[in-house]
mmCIF file of C-alpha atoms in Angstrom:
data_model
loop_
_atom_site.group_PDB
_atom_site.id
_atom_site.type_symbol
_atom_site.label_atom_id
_atom_site.label_comp_id
_atom_site.label_asym_id
_atom_site.label_seq_id
_atom_site.Cartn_x
_atom_site.Cartn_y
_atom_site.Cartn_z
ATOM 1 C CA MET A 14 6.468 -60.181 -21.431
ATOM 2 C CA ASN A 15 7.200 -58.479 -24.734
ATOM 3 C CA VAL A 16 5.594 -55.115 -24.051
ATOM 4 C CA ASN A 17 8.452 -52.639 -23.844
ATOM 5 C CA SER A 18 8.343 -48.927 -23.028
ATOM 6 C CA MET A 19 11.320 -48.091 -25.243
ATOM 7 C CA LEU A 20 11.184 -46.804 -28.792
ATOM 8 C CA ALA A 21 11.707 -49.554 -31.332
ATOM 9 C CA PRO A 22 14.380 -50.386 -32.128
ATOM 10 C CA ALA A 23 16.350 -47.522 -30.556
ATOM 11 C CA ALA A 24 15.501 -44.060 -29.291
ATOM 12 C CA VAL A 25 16.815 -40.935 -30.995
ATOM 13 C CA GLY A 26 18.825 -40.146 -27.860
ATOM 14 C CA GLN A 27 20.683 -43.444 -28.245
ATOM 15 C CA LYS A 28 21.304 -43.147 -31.970
ATOM 16 C CA ILE A 29 22.894 -39.726 -31.842
ATOM 17 C CA TYR A 30 25.827 -40.997 -29.777
ATOM 18 C CA LEU A 31 26.967 -43.086 -32.728
ATOM 19 C CA HIS A 32 27.832 -39.763 -34.355
ATOM 20 C CA PRO A 33 30.287 -38.244 -31.830
ATOM 21 C CA LYS A 34 32.121 -36.062 -34.348
ATOM 22 C CA ARG A 35 28.833 -34.653 -35.654
ATOM 23 C CA ILE A 36 27.790 -33.862 -32.084
ATOM 24 C CA LYS A 37 30.997 -31.961 -31.375
ATOM 25 C CA ASP A 38 30.799 -30.103 -34.682
ATOM 26 C CA ALA A 39 27.122 -29.228 -34.182
ATOM 27 C CA LEU A 40 27.811 -27.785 -30.738
ATOM 28 C CA ALA A 41 30.917 -25.879 -31.804
ATOM 29 C CA ASN A 42 29.764 -24.620 -35.211
ATOM 30 C CA PRO A 43 26.085 -25.381 -35.851
ATOM 31 C CA ALA A 44 25.812 -23.081 -38.872
ATOM 32 C CA ALA A 45 28.365 -25.155 -40.802
ATOM 33 C CA THR A 46 27.389 -28.655 -39.578
ATOM 34 C CA PHE A 47 25.001 -30.449 -41.917
ATOM 35 C CA PRO A 48 22.210 -32.839 -40.849
ATOM 36 C CA ILE A 49 22.402 -36.613 -40.599
ATOM 37 C CA THR A 50 18.810 -37.263 -41.669
ATOM 38 C CA LEU A 51 16.592 -35.659 -44.290
ATOM 39 C CA ASP A 52 12.837 -36.266 -43.968
ATOM 40 C CA VAL A 53 11.122 -35.990 -47.356
ATOM 41 C CA ASP A 54 7.457 -35.458 -48.232
ATOM 42 C CA PRO A 55 7.124 -36.643 -51.846
ATOM 43 C CA THR A 56 3.535 -35.394 -51.890
ATOM 44 C CA THR A 57 0.791 -33.906 -49.723
ATOM 45 C CA THR A 58 -1.981 -35.828 -51.449
ATOM 46 C CA CYS A 59 -3.326 -38.838 -49.574
ATOM 47 C CA ASN A 60 -5.592 -41.858 -50.087
ATOM 48 C CA SER A 61 -6.653 -41.977 -46.424
ATOM 49 C CA ARG A 62 -9.316 -39.762 -44.868
ATOM 50 C CA CYS A 63 -8.123 -39.637 -41.261
ATOM 51 C CA PRO A 64 -10.457 -37.447 -39.154
ATOM 52 C CA LYS A 65 -7.511 -36.430 -36.934
ATOM 53 C CA CYS A 66 -5.025 -35.761 -39.763
ATOM 54 C CA THR A 67 -1.936 -33.807 -38.643
ATOM 55 C CA PHE A 68 -1.644 -31.994 -41.991
ATOM 56 C CA PRO A 69 -5.254 -31.522 -43.158
ATOM 57 C CA ASN A 70 -4.899 -28.304 -45.157
ATOM 58 C CA THR A 71 -1.779 -28.669 -47.279
ATOM 59 C CA GLY A 72 -3.513 -29.165 -50.639
ATOM 60 C CA LYS A 73 -2.241 -31.563 -53.299
ATOM 61 C CA MET A 74 1.413 -30.911 -54.056
ATOM 62 C CA PHE A 75 3.996 -33.205 -55.634
ATOM 63 C CA LEU A 76 7.708 -32.667 -55.075
ATOM 64 C CA ASP A 77 9.459 -31.806 -58.333
ATOM 65 C CA PHE A 78 11.558 -34.832 -59.264
ATOM 66 C CA ASP A 79 14.455 -32.857 -60.769
ATOM 67 C CA LEU A 80 14.640 -30.700 -57.637
ATOM 68 C CA PHE A 81 14.628 -33.882 -55.548
ATOM 69 C CA LYS A 82 17.471 -35.457 -57.542
ATOM 70 C CA ARG A 83 19.525 -32.284 -57.342
ATOM 71 C CA THR A 84 18.924 -31.968 -53.610
ATOM 72 C CA ILE A 85 19.772 -35.591 -52.807
ATOM 73 C CA LYS A 86 23.032 -35.376 -54.742
ATOM 74 C CA GLU A 87 24.044 -32.213 -52.902
ATOM 75 C CA ALA A 88 22.873 -33.515 -49.520
ATOM 76 C CA ALA A 89 25.020 -36.634 -49.908
ATOM 77 C CA GLN A 90 28.046 -34.500 -50.721
ATOM 78 C CA LEU A 91 27.414 -32.370 -47.627
ATOM 79 C CA GLY A 92 27.290 -35.354 -45.269
ATOM 80 C CA VAL A 93 23.616 -36.326 -45.025
ATOM 81 C CA LYS A 94 23.452 -40.076 -44.384
ATOM 82 C CA ALA A 95 19.786 -41.097 -44.625
ATOM 83 C CA VAL A 96 16.438 -40.130 -46.150
ATOM 84 C CA ALA A 97 13.096 -40.969 -44.527
ATOM 85 C CA PHE A 98 10.114 -40.797 -46.889
ATOM 86 C CA THR A 99 7.132 -39.602 -44.898
ATOM 87 C CA GLY A 100 4.111 -37.253 -45.034
ATOM 88 C CA GLY A 101 2.616 -34.623 -45.493
ATOM 89 C CA GLY A 102 0.610 -37.013 -47.562
ATOM 90 C CA GLU A 103 1.139 -40.606 -48.670
ATOM 91 C CA PRO A 104 4.698 -40.934 -50.094
ATOM 92 C CA THR A 105 3.943 -43.857 -52.408
ATOM 93 C CA LEU A 106 1.387 -41.797 -54.369
ATOM 94 C CA HIS A 107 4.132 -39.760 -56.013
ATOM 95 C CA PRO A 108 4.218 -41.026 -59.627
ATOM 96 C CA ARG A 109 8.022 -41.303 -59.465
ATOM 97 C CA PHE A 110 8.323 -42.676 -55.939
ATOM 98 C CA ILE A 111 10.259 -45.791 -56.968
ATOM 99 C CA GLU A 112 12.718 -43.576 -58.858
ATOM 100 C CA MET A 113 13.062 -41.429 -55.749
ATOM 101 C CA VAL A 114 14.129 -44.440 -53.686
ATOM 102 C CA LYS A 115 16.595 -45.419 -56.420
ATOM 103 C CA THR A 116 18.017 -41.882 -56.438
ATOM 104 C CA VAL A 117 18.665 -42.070 -52.694
ATOM 105 C CA LYS A 118 20.507 -45.384 -53.009
ATOM 106 C CA GLU A 119 22.478 -44.294 -56.075
ATOM 107 C CA ASN A 120 23.863 -41.435 -54.009
ATOM 108 C CA GLY A 121 25.009 -43.771 -51.245
ATOM 109 C CA LEU A 122 22.335 -42.841 -48.684
ATOM 110 C CA GLU A 123 20.072 -45.082 -46.620
ATOM 111 C CA ALA A 124 16.306 -44.936 -47.173
ATOM 112 C CA GLY A 125 13.318 -45.618 -44.926
ATOM 113 C CA LEU A 126 9.564 -45.393 -45.530
ATOM 114 C CA ILE A 127 6.500 -44.482 -43.475
ATOM 115 C CA THR A 128 3.345 -45.426 -45.422
ATOM 116 C CA ASN A 129 -0.334 -46.169 -44.963
ATOM 117 C CA GLY A 130 0.339 -49.199 -47.185
ATOM 118 C CA LEU A 131 -2.664 -48.874 -49.468
ATOM 119 C CA ALA A 132 -0.584 -48.188 -52.601
ATOM 120 C CA PHE A 133 2.364 -50.361 -51.518
ATOM 121 C CA SER A 134 1.590 -53.054 -54.063
ATOM 122 C CA ALA A 135 3.525 -56.284 -54.584
ATOM 123 C CA ARG A 136 5.240 -54.680 -57.583
ATOM 124 C CA MET A 137 6.319 -51.671 -55.545
ATOM 125 C CA ALA A 138 7.497 -53.919 -52.712
ATOM 126 C CA GLU A 139 9.557 -56.024 -55.163
ATOM 127 C CA GLU A 140 11.291 -52.939 -56.514
ATOM 128 C CA THR A 141 11.796 -50.922 -53.330
ATOM 129 C CA LEU A 142 12.357 -53.381 -50.475
ATOM 130 C CA PRO A 143 15.924 -54.246 -51.604
ATOM 131 C CA MET A 144 16.715 -50.519 -51.312
ATOM 132 C CA LEU A 145 15.003 -49.784 -47.971
ATOM 133 C CA GLU A 146 16.396 -50.146 -44.454
ATOM 134 C CA TRP A 147 12.935 -50.216 -42.886
ATOM 135 C CA VAL A 148 9.227 -49.776 -43.580
ATOM 136 C CA ARG A 149 6.604 -48.695 -41.058
ATOM 137 C CA PHE A 150 2.912 -49.060 -41.898
ATOM 138 C CA SER A 151 0.217 -46.868 -40.332
ATOM 139 C CA LEU A 152 -2.261 -49.411 -38.956
ATOM 140 C CA ASP A 153 -4.150 -47.674 -36.119
ATOM 141 C CA ALA A 154 -6.869 -50.351 -35.977
ATOM 142 C CA GLY A 155 -7.476 -54.035 -35.433
ATOM 143 C CA SER A 156 -10.710 -54.315 -37.407
ATOM 144 C CA ALA A 157 -12.429 -52.856 -40.454
ATOM 145 C CA GLU A 158 -14.913 -51.044 -38.217
ATOM 146 C CA MET A 159 -12.126 -49.329 -36.276
ATOM 147 C CA TYR A 160 -10.195 -48.582 -39.471
ATOM 148 C CA HIS A 161 -13.210 -46.626 -40.686
ATOM 149 C CA LYS A 162 -13.092 -44.540 -37.501
ATOM 150 C CA THR A 163 -9.352 -43.857 -37.634
ATOM 151 C CA HIS A 164 -8.702 -43.664 -41.399
ATOM 152 C CA GLY A 165 -12.159 -42.877 -42.766
ATOM 153 C CA LEU A 166 -12.011 -45.895 -45.091
ATOM 154 C CA ASN A 167 -14.052 -49.055 -45.571
ATOM 155 C CA GLU A 168 -13.569 -52.798 -45.170
ATOM 156 C CA VAL A 169 -12.300 -53.262 -48.738
ATOM 157 C CA GLN A 170 -9.450 -50.841 -48.107
ATOM 158 C CA PHE A 171 -8.666 -52.350 -44.703
ATOM 159 C CA ASN A 172 -8.384 -55.788 -46.285
ATOM 160 C CA LYS A 173 -6.221 -54.318 -49.038
ATOM 161 C CA LEU A 174 -3.836 -52.923 -46.412
ATOM 162 C CA ALA A 175 -3.579 -56.293 -44.676
ATOM 163 C CA SER A 176 -3.012 -57.999 -48.035
ATOM 164 C CA ASN A 177 -0.293 -55.518 -49.042
ATOM 165 C CA ILE A 178 1.516 -55.955 -45.717
ATOM 166 C CA THR A 179 1.346 -59.741 -46.027
ATOM 167 C CA SER A 180 2.700 -59.613 -49.585
ATOM 168 C CA ALA A 181 5.528 -57.279 -48.574
ATOM 169 C CA CYS A 182 6.544 -59.563 -45.708
ATOM 170 C CA LYS A 183 6.556 -62.612 -47.996
ATOM 171 C CA ILE A 184 8.656 -60.756 -50.571
ATOM 172 C CA ARG A 185 11.107 -59.698 -47.879
ATOM 173 C CA LYS A 186 11.449 -63.308 -46.740
ATOM 174 C CA ARG A 187 11.935 -64.578 -50.282
ATOM 175 C CA LEU A 188 14.531 -61.934 -51.105
ATOM 176 C CA GLY A 189 16.339 -62.577 -47.840
ATOM 177 C CA PHE A 190 16.822 -58.921 -46.921
ATOM 178 C CA PRO A 191 16.990 -58.033 -43.177
ATOM 179 C CA ILE A 192 14.596 -55.105 -43.531
ATOM 180 C CA GLY A 193 12.893 -53.927 -40.341
ATOM 181 C CA MET A 194 9.147 -53.939 -41.012
ATOM 182 C CA GLY A 195 6.531 -52.914 -38.492
ATOM 183 C CA ALA A 196 3.386 -50.895 -37.916
ATOM 184 C CA SER A 197 2.401 -47.926 -35.804
ATOM 185 C CA TYR A 198 -0.788 -47.471 -33.811
ATOM 186 C CA LEU A 199 -1.687 -43.919 -32.801
ATOM 187 C CA ILE A 200 -3.787 -44.084 -29.653
ATOM 188 C CA LEU A 201 -7.178 -42.358 -29.672
ATOM 189 C CA GLU A 202 -10.269 -42.774 -27.535
ATOM 190 C CA ALA A 203 -11.953 -44.307 -30.568
ATOM 191 C CA ASN A 204 -9.456 -47.142 -31.036
ATOM 192 C CA GLU A 205 -8.470 -48.051 -27.465
ATOM 193 C CA ALA A 206 -10.562 -51.224 -27.526
ATOM 194 C CA ASP A 207 -8.853 -52.569 -30.645
ATOM 195 C CA PHE A 208 -5.323 -53.123 -29.316
ATOM 196 C CA GLN A 209 -5.369 -56.906 -29.244
ATOM 197 C CA GLY A 210 -6.903 -57.114 -32.706
ATOM 198 C CA ALA A 211 -4.147 -54.889 -34.083
ATOM 199 C CA ILE A 212 -1.477 -57.079 -32.474
ATOM 200 C CA ARG A 213 -3.021 -60.181 -34.040
ATOM 201 C CA ILE A 214 -3.058 -58.564 -37.472
ATOM 202 C CA ALA A 215 0.461 -57.180 -37.245
ATOM 203 C CA ARG A 216 1.870 -60.477 -36.070
ATOM 204 C CA GLY A 217 -0.219 -62.524 -38.487
ATOM 205 C CA THR A 218 0.899 -60.576 -41.547
ATOM 206 C CA GLY A 219 4.555 -61.180 -40.705
ATOM 207 C CA LEU A 220 5.626 -57.813 -39.311
ATOM 208 C CA ASN A 221 8.434 -57.531 -36.743
ATOM 209 C CA PHE A 222 6.738 -55.126 -34.353
ATOM 210 C CA LEU A 223 3.722 -52.996 -33.506
ATOM 211 C CA GLN A 224 4.492 -49.616 -31.995
ATOM 212 C CA PHE A 225 1.861 -47.856 -29.866
ATOM 213 C CA LYS A 226 2.270 -44.116 -29.376
ATOM 214 C CA PRO A 227 0.175 -41.048 -28.476
ATOM 215 C CA MET A 228 -1.851 -39.230 -31.107
ATOM 216 C CA GLN A 229 -1.121 -35.514 -31.284
ATOM 217 C CA LEU A 230 -4.386 -33.561 -31.293
ATOM 218 C CA HIS A 231 -4.683 -30.079 -32.756
ATOM 219 C CA ASP A 232 -5.274 -27.495 -30.019
ATOM 220 C CA LEU A 233 -4.604 -23.840 -30.806
ATOM 221 C CA CYS A 234 -4.584 -23.011 -27.095
ATOM 222 C CA ALA A 235 -1.805 -25.479 -26.250
ATOM 223 C CA ILE A 236 1.909 -24.718 -26.417
ATOM 224 C CA GLY A 237 3.042 -25.753 -29.878
ATOM 225 C CA GLY A 238 -0.534 -26.102 -31.147
ATOM 226 C CA PHE A 239 -0.960 -29.753 -30.110
ATOM 227 C CA THR A 240 -2.169 -31.592 -27.041
ATOM 228 C CA TYR A 241 -2.930 -35.161 -25.891
ATOM 229 C CA ASP A 242 -5.844 -36.960 -24.309
ATOM 230 C CA LEU A 243 -4.049 -37.904 -21.086
ATOM 231 C CA GLU A 244 -6.959 -39.841 -19.639
ATOM 232 C CA VAL A 245 -7.076 -42.100 -22.689
ATOM 233 C CA LEU A 246 -3.300 -42.523 -22.665
ATOM 234 C CA ARG A 247 -3.230 -43.459 -18.967
ATOM 235 C CA SER A 248 -5.873 -46.102 -19.597
ATOM 236 C CA ALA A 249 -4.118 -47.342 -22.742
ATOM 237 C CA GLU A 250 -0.737 -47.619 -21.077
ATOM 238 C CA ARG A 251 -2.220 -49.491 -18.123
ATOM 239 C CA MET A 252 -4.009 -51.911 -20.437
ATOM 240 C CA LEU A 253 -0.967 -52.552 -22.610
ATOM 241 C CA LYS A 254 1.350 -53.137 -19.667
ATOM 242 C CA GLU A 255 -0.997 -55.194 -17.507
ATOM 243 C CA LYS A 256 -3.086 -57.216 -19.951
ATOM 244 C CA LEU A 257 -1.084 -57.693 -23.114
ATOM 245 C CA THR A 258 1.575 -59.877 -21.588
ATOM 246 C CA GLY A 259 1.544 -62.711 -24.108
ATOM 247 C CA ASP A 260 4.720 -64.337 -25.336
ATOM 248 C CA TYR A 261 4.961 -63.259 -28.970
ATOM 249 C CA GLY A 262 8.240 -65.057 -29.639
ATOM 250 C CA GLU A 263 11.573 -63.682 -30.762
ATOM 251 C CA THR A 264 10.423 -62.318 -34.130
ATOM 252 C CA PHE A 265 7.606 -60.012 -32.991
ATOM 253 C CA HIS A 266 7.513 -57.276 -30.360
ATOM 254 C CA VAL A 267 5.067 -54.735 -28.980
ATOM 255 C CA TYR A 268 6.446 -51.315 -28.066
ATOM 256 C CA LEU A 269 5.073 -48.317 -26.183
ATOM 257 C CA THR A 270 6.657 -45.069 -27.324
ATOM 258 C CA ARG A 271 6.641 -41.702 -25.532
ATOM 259 C CA MET A 272 3.693 -42.575 -23.312
ATOM 260 C CA CYS A 273 2.427 -40.982 -20.064
ATOM 261 C CA PRO A 274 5.726 -40.660 -18.134
ATOM 262 C CA HIS A 275 6.961 -38.456 -20.973
ATOM 263 C CA LEU A 276 3.801 -36.355 -21.045
ATOM 264 C CA MET A 277 3.672 -35.472 -17.363
ATOM 265 C CA GLY A 278 6.194 -34.405 -14.752
ATOM 266 C CA LYS A 279 9.726 -33.973 -16.007
ATOM 267 C CA GLY A 280 8.780 -34.748 -19.617
ATOM 268 C CA SER A 281 6.185 -32.007 -19.935
ATOM 269 C CA VAL A 282 6.795 -28.584 -21.407
ATOM 270 C CA GLU A 283 7.217 -26.676 -18.147
ATOM 271 C CA TYR A 284 9.999 -29.044 -17.048
ATOM 272 C CA ARG A 285 12.105 -28.835 -20.194
ATOM 273 C CA GLU A 286 15.672 -27.966 -19.360
ATOM 274 C CA SER A 287 16.940 -27.121 -22.833
ATOM 275 C CA PRO A 288 16.322 -23.543 -24.009
ATOM 276 C CA LEU A 289 17.225 -24.558 -27.593
ATOM 277 C CA CYS A 290 16.187 -27.175 -30.104
ATOM 278 C CA TYR A 291 19.456 -28.989 -30.734
ATOM 279 C CA GLY A 292 17.632 -31.640 -32.748
ATOM 280 C CA GLN A 293 17.278 -29.363 -35.775
ATOM 281 C CA ARG A 294 21.066 -29.490 -36.157
ATOM 282 C CA PHE A 295 20.850 -33.199 -37.018
ATOM 283 C CA THR A 296 17.625 -33.534 -38.995
ATOM 284 C CA THR A 297 15.558 -31.378 -41.327
ATOM 285 C CA SER A 298 12.438 -31.756 -43.488
ATOM 286 C CA LEU A 299 11.938 -31.267 -47.217
ATOM 287 C CA GLY A 300 8.334 -30.472 -48.031
ATOM 288 C CA ALA A 301 6.490 -31.324 -51.230
ATOM 289 C CA ASP A 302 6.630 -27.590 -51.975
ATOM 290 C CA GLY A 303 10.418 -27.735 -52.359
ATOM 291 C CA ARG A 304 11.088 -25.884 -49.125
ATOM 292 C CA LEU A 305 13.264 -26.967 -46.203
ATOM 293 C CA TYR A 306 11.735 -26.791 -42.721
ATOM 294 C CA ALA A 307 13.428 -26.841 -39.330
ATOM 295 C CA CYS A 308 10.908 -29.238 -37.797
ATOM 296 C CA CYS A 309 8.882 -32.201 -39.050
ATOM 297 C CA HIS A 310 5.949 -31.183 -36.848
ATOM 298 C CA TYR A 311 5.723 -27.734 -38.409
ATOM 299 C CA LYS A 312 6.181 -28.434 -42.103
ATOM 300 C CA TYR A 313 4.369 -25.913 -44.313
ATOM 301 C CA ASP A 314 4.373 -23.382 -41.471
ATOM 302 C CA PRO A 315 6.208 -20.256 -42.735
ATOM 303 C CA ARG A 316 7.549 -19.591 -39.224
ATOM 304 C CA PHE A 317 9.714 -22.720 -39.483
ATOM 305 C CA GLU A 318 10.791 -22.395 -43.122
ATOM 306 C CA LEU A 319 14.565 -22.428 -43.676
ATOM 307 C CA GLY A 320 14.510 -21.641 -47.378
ATOM 308 C CA ASN A 321 13.258 -22.598 -50.834
ATOM 309 C CA LEU A 322 15.227 -25.146 -52.869
ATOM 310 C CA ASN A 323 13.529 -23.924 -56.026
ATOM 311 C CA PHE A 324 15.747 -20.857 -55.793
ATOM 312 C CA SER A 325 18.663 -21.794 -53.501
ATOM 313 C CA THR A 326 20.990 -24.722 -52.954
ATOM 314 C CA PHE A 327 20.894 -26.876 -49.825
ATOM 315 C CA GLN A 328 24.193 -25.390 -48.677
ATOM 316 C CA GLN A 329 23.029 -21.821 -49.235
ATOM 317 C CA ILE A 330 19.923 -22.438 -47.148
ATOM 318 C CA TRP A 331 21.763 -24.297 -44.396
ATOM 319 C CA THR A 332 24.280 -21.483 -43.932
ATOM 320 C CA SER A 333 21.757 -18.645 -44.372
ATOM 321 C CA LYS A 334 20.727 -15.938 -41.932
ATOM 322 C CA GLN A 335 17.207 -17.375 -41.873
ATOM 323 C CA ARG A 336 18.433 -20.744 -40.605
ATOM 324 C CA HIS A 337 20.745 -19.031 -38.112
ATOM 325 C CA SER A 338 17.783 -17.135 -36.694
ATOM 326 C CA LEU A 339 15.831 -20.376 -36.227
ATOM 327 C CA LEU A 340 18.835 -22.162 -34.700
ATOM 328 C CA PHE A 341 18.591 -19.837 -31.733
ATOM 329 C CA GLY A 342 15.000 -18.671 -32.134
ATOM 330 C CA ILE A 343 13.137 -21.948 -31.635
ATOM 331 C CA GLN A 344 12.627 -22.245 -27.885
ATOM 332 C CA PRO A 345 11.116 -25.610 -26.862
ATOM 333 C CA GLN A 346 9.786 -24.195 -23.594
ATOM 334 C CA LYS A 347 7.712 -21.598 -25.438
ATOM 335 C CA SER A 348 6.966 -22.712 -28.986
ATOM 336 C CA CYS A 349 7.174 -26.516 -29.322
ATOM 337 C CA LEU A 350 4.649 -29.252 -28.819
ATOM 338 C CA ASN A 351 4.905 -31.480 -25.781
ATOM 339 C CA ASN A 352 6.430 -34.941 -26.223
ATOM 340 C CA CYS A 353 8.496 -34.198 -29.339
ATOM 341 C CA LYS A 354 10.660 -37.159 -30.374
ATOM 342 C CA LEU A 355 13.730 -34.898 -30.060
ATOM 343 C CA GLU A 356 13.137 -33.942 -26.412
ATOM 344 C CA GLY A 357 15.561 -36.516 -25.047
ATOM 345 C CA LEU A 358 18.210 -35.504 -27.552
ATOM 346 C CA ASN A 359 17.727 -31.835 -26.671
ATOM 347 C CA GLU A 360 18.190 -32.496 -22.953
ATOM 348 C CA ASP A 361 21.329 -34.569 -23.557
ATOM 349 C CA LEU A 362 22.889 -32.023 -25.899
ATOM 350 C CA HIS A 363 22.035 -29.185 -23.539
ATOM 351 C CA ARG A 364 23.962 -30.954 -20.791
ATOM 352 C CA LEU A 365 26.889 -31.716 -23.107
ATOM 353 C CA ALA A 366 27.050 -28.073 -24.189
ATOM 354 C CA GLY A 367 27.712 -27.092 -20.566
ATOM 355 C CA LEU A 368 30.696 -29.418 -20.163
ATOM 356 C CA THR A 369 34.372 -28.756 -20.721
ATOM 357 C CA ILE A 370 35.914 -30.318 -23.834
ATOM 358 C CA GLU A 371 37.517 -33.047 -21.713
ATOM 359 C CA GLU A 372 34.243 -33.850 -19.944
ATOM 360 C CA MET A 373 32.367 -33.945 -23.244
ATOM 361 C CA GLU A 374 34.922 -36.309 -24.768
ATOM 362 C CA GLN A 375 34.528 -38.615 -21.783
ATOM 363 C CA GLN A 376 30.734 -38.611 -22.062
ATOM 364 C CA LEU A 377 30.865 -39.348 -25.786
ATOM 365 C CA ARG A 378 33.292 -42.223 -25.279
ATOM 366 C CA GLU A 379 31.017 -43.769 -22.643
ATOM 367 C CA LYS A 380 27.925 -43.515 -24.838
ATOM 368 C CA ALA A 381 29.443 -44.443 -28.204
ATOM 369 C CA GLY A 382 29.577 -48.156 -27.401
ATOM 370 C CA GLN A 383 25.776 -48.504 -27.539
ATOM 371 C CA ASN A 384 25.141 -50.065 -30.929
ATOM 372 C CA CYS A 385 21.799 -49.105 -32.474
ATOM 373 C CA LYS A 386 20.096 -50.249 -35.637
ATOM 374 C CA ASP A 387 19.145 -47.529 -38.135
ATOM 375 C CA ALA A 388 21.510 -45.092 -36.406
ATOM 376 C CA ASN A 389 21.387 -42.671 -39.341
ATOM 377 C CA PHE A 390 17.643 -42.047 -38.921
ATOM 378 C CA ILE A 391 17.455 -39.337 -36.259
#
């Protein structure tokens, strides 16, 4: 059985232990400890029309390329190790996206990409795949009919996505680069019946994995402004664990990420132990507006803005009073969405913070032996 309840290929809570010195520094002096990962929104414009879009009202912004180059150079000097291109919008629509990836590599950083795949042409794949550690495509459907429901697009565009993924996988094989390539499937009531079709497509195009995870639904009454359809997720998890038990071989895997056990009981908001978001000490987000944000879930929300790179350097923002106020002002129990990817990290770091130096050293030594791929992407 290849259905696995762990995050592929390694959970954030595992990866962080490969950075023991950064952990100790972040706990002892968070104001002067710089992040490991920088999430970047090259643009907020998008070529999908997802009805449940997480960022529906951000307009059409494009990150200034000179600001990006300046920021990446400084970030590398300050100790940032990896850049994940994400959205916001669709990263590959930035007219200088390929140059952005080159800039990251020229500064000695690792690069990853989350994309809907529609603009990820064979030419773009040829130029960028040798510079990327991983690519994750947003699939969310196993048929053209379902793709219309989840992405608001038609059969022509669905076939284009499948064609682009197939081309990218063939190029990867020809170039011989060990790039992790997979797809994500956000679970909604509308697409629950399409799981097996999505697995067939993902496997057939040559991807390494398909990752199922809950869709965050806007809900102004919920803590953090998001909620989940628990009934749909219970049904989906049961179906994926009980029915999809085929042997997919060694080169393809199906993963369930942050499903029902994390949404109820100890994983839900009221059971959170950590009074602080320690995760923001290791990762931060650069919006297409040139501003740094403390949290990827709350980009473009002024409450979570750290500072504006149009007027300040990365270092000035990271050591500013505004960031210091958010370091201790973001309280997961009161202001954060349920099921954040950093919840496990927060709980672990909260426990470490309560240990003596000797006890912490022992814990870090015990955990550091767990080797994880893409360890610099927190």
